[in-house]
């Protein structure tokens, strides 16, 4: 629907009408792309570098270009080439070559060595349609029916109907699949989107036998693997009282008619980190030139609901992906100010506020990372690419805004993101997270306990409607009579109709709970045998009563009170926590889309499916980076998803350790990757990712130490912005199927391209500190158990001392200035060791706004009057041709 163009848009369009905008974009693109052919440069490079690439003459004979991206930030061209054998592509054998001035300057090689000798067969004996039947059988996807060939895209490249097993048409293409044993098998590559929406499979089936050889999931399930902890690592902390942050009120002259959202405004991470506030017209004019509700590239919103060019946020409370869900409507004023009262309320009652927040954060993710190069030509998510993809050999396709499903009923305690290739909609699914609340109605412990308990992975779910009963110790005649492991001497009469209290040690949780249920208990509380709280894992189809685990502190207090003869009447409720309010988790999910589209190019989203892949790490980093706030330090504890676990904001959240540069708190080093196995030969992608994110987080702070922090996430100049840029540019340089070493080298290469390598020394120091030094080796990137750890810096031939000298210069620079007093009130003094000629001294507030600036020669002691600055945190910067100094100052 169309609506009257608000004043704000009219103003915007005066300065940036669409026509002019497009012309500018096309001029730019034609300048860098017209008529160029990189084939010759690439051919020449490959044949001259066989030894370096560890390939044979024969391996580079046959390939095709599959994607090409010009990166504005690095001013280089990323070209992706696919290795072929007799015209058939080799799965994930996609190398990325970086070209500057028509010269190859960086390569992420993923070609298979000695390919032709590894290949036995070139013709399939299994028919493409039979591969569909084989997959359905082996993955238990149900009955295949109505298989129909819809399209033939080329030789042995088909599109079939959904065939009763897929939400989307099924593509079937002949490929070669490299296997762990070194062989390369002719296979059918199928793409099946499971009807329940949980998995979006990309499967390779032996084209002879029909056996599934390998599969990867375009959907990334972001569950943590720690559900089955038997003891807790986290302190038990009551929910904190949250102070309201200062709400920025728009000045009167800015009272245009604006789109408004009542949300947890970044950098607020979650309801436990701060309150909601109203943000007005938060879209970024470069990334979303027509606002967040546009799709046609002309002024005016097409939608008044939470839908637009970047994101379509909708309710999926029936877990059915096929229907279009409910979205809140902001009306013609686009006013998304909805009430939020979560206290004991069903999630359904605040769906408008939830979907608004989901829409907001997802759009912010689009807009922020757009600045750093996740843009149209790089395969970002937009319904309409606004013509910015013009004049490319492999133009990206429209029609792939993110479908963000809020309060999705197809799962619990989780979130996920499925990334198909460019031009097809990705889907984010945000679930509700269980949170058990224990209210003690009688006795000395009376009160409401939140943040102490978790529901078990088995048994009935607690609801908003409480289960109210008396507590009863589950007493038997065993050594520890409260373990609930033995029937002998069990106090059966005491359990009937009551809530059984059991200690966690001794036997399986499901056995304890089953025994309590068999003796007519109505619910079970399991008390941690170690300090803190924990989650109970396990599976049971026969347990029908709810079971919760509580912290040792609360549980032992209950046991003592009961043993003292108190009667404890207790109400148990489950008030779900809505993942859409955890901005860090939403950012993490969206981040999967960024990494999957950038590594290997937007046309190939399978490059992060090897065991040592780092997708989860990049996602954690994205969440951390956009929720940084002024005043944070390198040792501020940053957990992921602390809100959804009802933890204090200093908790570890859904990871093993909180993020911090303090290695006594987060001790992860590269060799810890080998300990991330799940016991069945598979690997915890979150465990591996968390080690990578720890390194990226160190880098973030190393760079902030050098360049300062800038709270302007879009166009700031801080060390955080520089790291954000290194990460995005690094993703584009990371080889397909990369491990840690490949990703580290990509970041080093990005620094060469972006900053002439001035940060090489700092980057090496960061990675070497956690064991990813110069001599480190990923081994086979498809194995998580074969790393070589090293803490060394590169030799002089790789990292000339001059590069480290540049860094030392900065350390010297830091010594040149002393700023005092800090905190200050009416003035600050800068005392200098030596004269600094032609310096710009400037002060910025935390919104990146310049509040003071002066150009002068600095000598002796300089005084700056700060009387006019309101209390708060500021950044002082001193710059000239050779010096770049920044320092945080506080004005009281
Ligand atoms: Zn994830």
Coordinates of C-alpha atoms and ligand atoms in Angstrom, one line a residue, residues 220 222 588 592 616, ligand 1:
X220 CA 22.4 -23.3 11.4
X222 CA 22.3 -22.1 17.3
X588 CA 24.3 -13.7 15.9
X592 CA 25.3 -16.5 10.0
X616 CA 29.6 -19.6 15.0
Ligands
LIG1 ZN1 25.0 -19.8 15.7

